[in-house]
Amino acid sequence: NLAAVQSLGERYPGKVSFMLVPSASVLYPEDLPLAAPQMDEEGRIDEAQAALPAVQFLRVTDALRAHKDEYLYYRTDHHWTTLGAYYAYRTFANVAGFTPVDKNTLQTGKLSPFLGLFYKDTKSTALSNDPDYVEYFIPPVNTTAIASDTDAAMSNSYSIKVINTETTSSNKYLAFVGGDHGVVKITTDAQSDKSIVVIKESYANAFVPWLCANYKTIYVLDPRQLTVKLADFVKTNSIDEVLFLNYMFIPSNPKFMNALENMA
């Protein structure tokens, strides 16, 4: 995975950023069961940064830790919340050179109840009795979005919502860009001519809507869903920036690893 990212960074100097998001156990080790095994995630982040000298490496652990007492991760699911994604977005803004939107100026709302993957796997009454909620923030710009699961050129596409405030699914996390698609294209009327492509798995779904205030065009690629030659995609679509955003454990997933290598 890292070799593929490094190769792209060398091909497009100054354009590629990489964010590896820690799991909740890094911020809340005191909540782990006694003697529970835990990967040294911060050590792995160090290793990843050392392996990517041609890439702008984004460390978000400290930004998250500074807001540890806030609702950064779901209790019943492995994803971070919209708020966790927001603090990572502000870190990215500092590196990318734009002013992040102030979340306190945005229209917001909550979708509840939300019972995530941990509940699905365990059917724990402790979780069902204390469900999560999904908070959303409406971008301060007009947006349109299309998706395709089969075609990187998007000749066979369908409309989606950047944020669906009326999702009827029990998986309220699907409120963000409609869940996982092969490729998504978001067009905004932001006061910017810049474009970006986000290479992701589902952790980025809560992050992408924050970018709408700062980019005219946002592409979202999921290597698990669609095979795309990334360098060709960047060139064809005149993309200015590339951001790899992944949850800590997904790069070791064989399916994701093989898919990302096939994109290089």
Tab-separated table of N, CA and C in Angstrom, residues 8 12-17 56 58 92-93 95-98 192-199 211 214-215 217-219 230 233-234 237-244:
chain	number	residue	atom	x	y	z
A	8	LEU	N	2.902	7.366	-6.383
A	8	LEU	CA	2.056	8.450	-6.871
A	8	LEU	C	2.595	9.802	-6.396
A	12	TYR	N	3.542	12.968	-8.802
A	12	TYR	CA	2.858	14.255	-8.679
A	12	TYR	C	3.360	14.992	-7.435
A	13	PRO	N	4.562	15.556	-7.495
A	13	PRO	CA	5.145	16.226	-6.316
A	13	PRO	C	4.241	17.344	-5.798
A	14	GLY	N	4.041	17.332	-4.474
A	14	GLY	CA	3.265	18.375	-3.833
A	14	GLY	C	1.764	18.221	-3.926
A	15	LYS	N	1.289	17.167	-4.591
A	15	LYS	CA	-0.153	17.014	-4.787
A	15	LYS	C	-0.794	15.978	-3.878
A	16	VAL	N	-0.004	15.092	-3.292
A	16	VAL	CA	-0.544	13.915	-2.623
A	16	VAL	C	-0.409	14.029	-1.107
A	17	SER	N	-1.517	13.800	-0.404
A	17	SER	CA	-1.538	13.777	1.061
A	17	SER	C	-2.051	12.428	1.533
A	56	GLN	N	2.730	14.365	1.545
A	56	GLN	CA	2.408	15.184	2.714
A	56	GLN	C	1.650	14.312	3.714
A	58	LEU	N	-0.324	13.457	7.063
A	58	LEU	CA	-1.226	14.160	7.974
A	58	LEU	C	-1.418	13.343	9.243
A	92	PHE	N	-6.244	18.971	7.940
A	92	PHE	CA	-5.982	18.972	6.505
A	92	PHE	C	-5.978	20.398	5.953
A	93	ALA	N	-6.879	21.233	6.430
A	93	ALA	CA	-6.954	22.620	5.962
A	93	ALA	C	-5.643	23.355	6.208
A	95	VAL	N	-2.702	22.160	6.207
A	95	VAL	CA	-1.694	21.687	5.256
A	95	VAL	C	-2.048	22.112	3.830
A	96	ALA	N	-3.315	22.040	3.486
A	96	ALA	CA	-3.749	22.340	2.120
A	96	ALA	C	-3.835	23.838	1.850
A	97	GLY	N	-3.825	24.640	2.901
A	97	GLY	CA	-3.773	26.085	2.716
A	97	GLY	C	-5.109	26.764	2.498
A	98	PHE	N	-6.184	26.204	3.047
A	98	PHE	CA	-7.471	26.888	2.962
A	98	PHE	C	-8.039	27.098	4.357
A	192	SER	N	-13.918	28.644	-5.199
A	192	SER	CA	-12.642	27.974	-5.401
A	192	SER	C	-12.673	27.287	-6.758
A	193	ASP	N	-11.545	27.236	-7.418
A	193	ASP	CA	-11.446	26.515	-8.680
A	193	ASP	C	-10.740	25.171	-8.503
A	194	LYS	N	-10.433	24.800	-7.266
A	194	LYS	CA	-9.630	23.616	-7.008
A	194	LYS	C	-10.465	22.335	-7.055
A	195	SER	N	-9.782	21.254	-7.406
A	195	SER	CA	-10.404	19.934	-7.414
A	195	SER	C	-9.551	18.980	-6.589
A	196	ILE	N	-10.199	17.951	-6.057
A	196	ILE	CA	-9.504	16.975	-5.219
A	196	ILE	C	-10.130	15.607	-5.445
A	197	VAL	N	-9.311	14.563	-5.330
A	197	VAL	CA	-9.831	13.203	-5.313
A	197	VAL	C	-9.436	12.574	-3.989
A	198	VAL	N	-10.396	11.953	-3.334
A	198	VAL	CA	-10.182	11.274	-2.056
A	198	VAL	C	-10.219	9.773	-2.312
A	199	ILE	N	-9.121	9.095	-1.974
A	199	ILE	CA	-9.045	7.631	-2.082
A	199	ILE	C	-9.387	7.079	-0.720
A	211	LEU	N	-15.385	19.022	2.895
A	211	LEU	CA	-14.578	19.610	1.818
A	211	LEU	C	-15.400	20.475	0.872
A	214	ASN	N	-14.750	24.168	0.259
A	214	ASN	CA	-13.410	24.594	-0.149
A	214	ASN	C	-12.978	24.125	-1.526
A	215	TYR	N	-13.768	23.274	-2.179
A	215	TYR	CA	-13.388	22.730	-3.482
A	215	TYR	C	-14.557	22.827	-4.453
A	217	THR	N	-14.739	20.917	-7.211
A	217	THR	CA	-15.041	19.546	-7.618
A	217	THR	C	-14.350	18.570	-6.678
A	218	ILE	N	-15.100	17.586	-6.218
A	218	ILE	CA	-14.573	16.560	-5.324
A	218	ILE	C	-14.906	15.201	-5.927
A	219	TYR	N	-13.877	14.406	-6.175
A	219	TYR	CA	-14.066	13.015	-6.586
A	219	TYR	C	-13.754	12.121	-5.386
A	230	LEU	N	-5.128	5.248	-11.139
A	230	LEU	CA	-5.243	6.538	-10.471
A	230	LEU	C	-4.529	7.656	-11.218
A	233	PHE	N	-6.612	8.732	-13.990
A	233	PHE	CA	-7.801	9.435	-13.493
A	233	PHE	C	-7.459	10.875	-13.127
A	234	VAL	N	-6.320	11.063	-12.462
A	234	VAL	CA	-5.882	12.403	-12.077
A	234	VAL	C	-5.657	13.263	-13.315
A	237	ASN	N	-9.043	14.053	-15.396
A	237	ASN	CA	-9.974	14.956	-14.732
A	237	ASN	C	-9.312	16.235	-14.220
A	238	SER	N	-8.043	16.455	-14.604
A	238	SER	CA	-7.316	17.680	-14.227
A	238	SER	C	-7.416	17.955	-12.728
A	239	ILE	N	-7.121	16.926	-11.941
A	239	ILE	CA	-7.259	17.021	-10.490
A	239	ILE	C	-6.044	17.701	-9.872
A	240	ASP	N	-6.299	18.618	-8.963
A	240	ASP	CA	-5.239	19.399	-8.331
A	240	ASP	C	-4.600	18.689	-7.144
A	241	GLU	N	-5.393	17.954	-6.370
A	241	GLU	CA	-4.892	17.356	-5.141
A	241	GLU	C	-5.426	15.936	-4.990
A	242	VAL	N	-4.627	15.107	-4.318
A	242	VAL	CA	-5.004	13.722	-4.027
A	242	VAL	C	-4.875	13.501	-2.522
A	243	LEU	N	-5.916	12.974	-1.905
A	243	LEU	CA	-5.886	12.668	-0.476
A	243	LEU	C	-6.244	11.207	-0.258
A	244	PHE	N	-5.323	10.457	0.338
A	244	PHE	CA	-5.618	9.104	0.806
A	244	PHE	C	-6.091	9.215	2.250
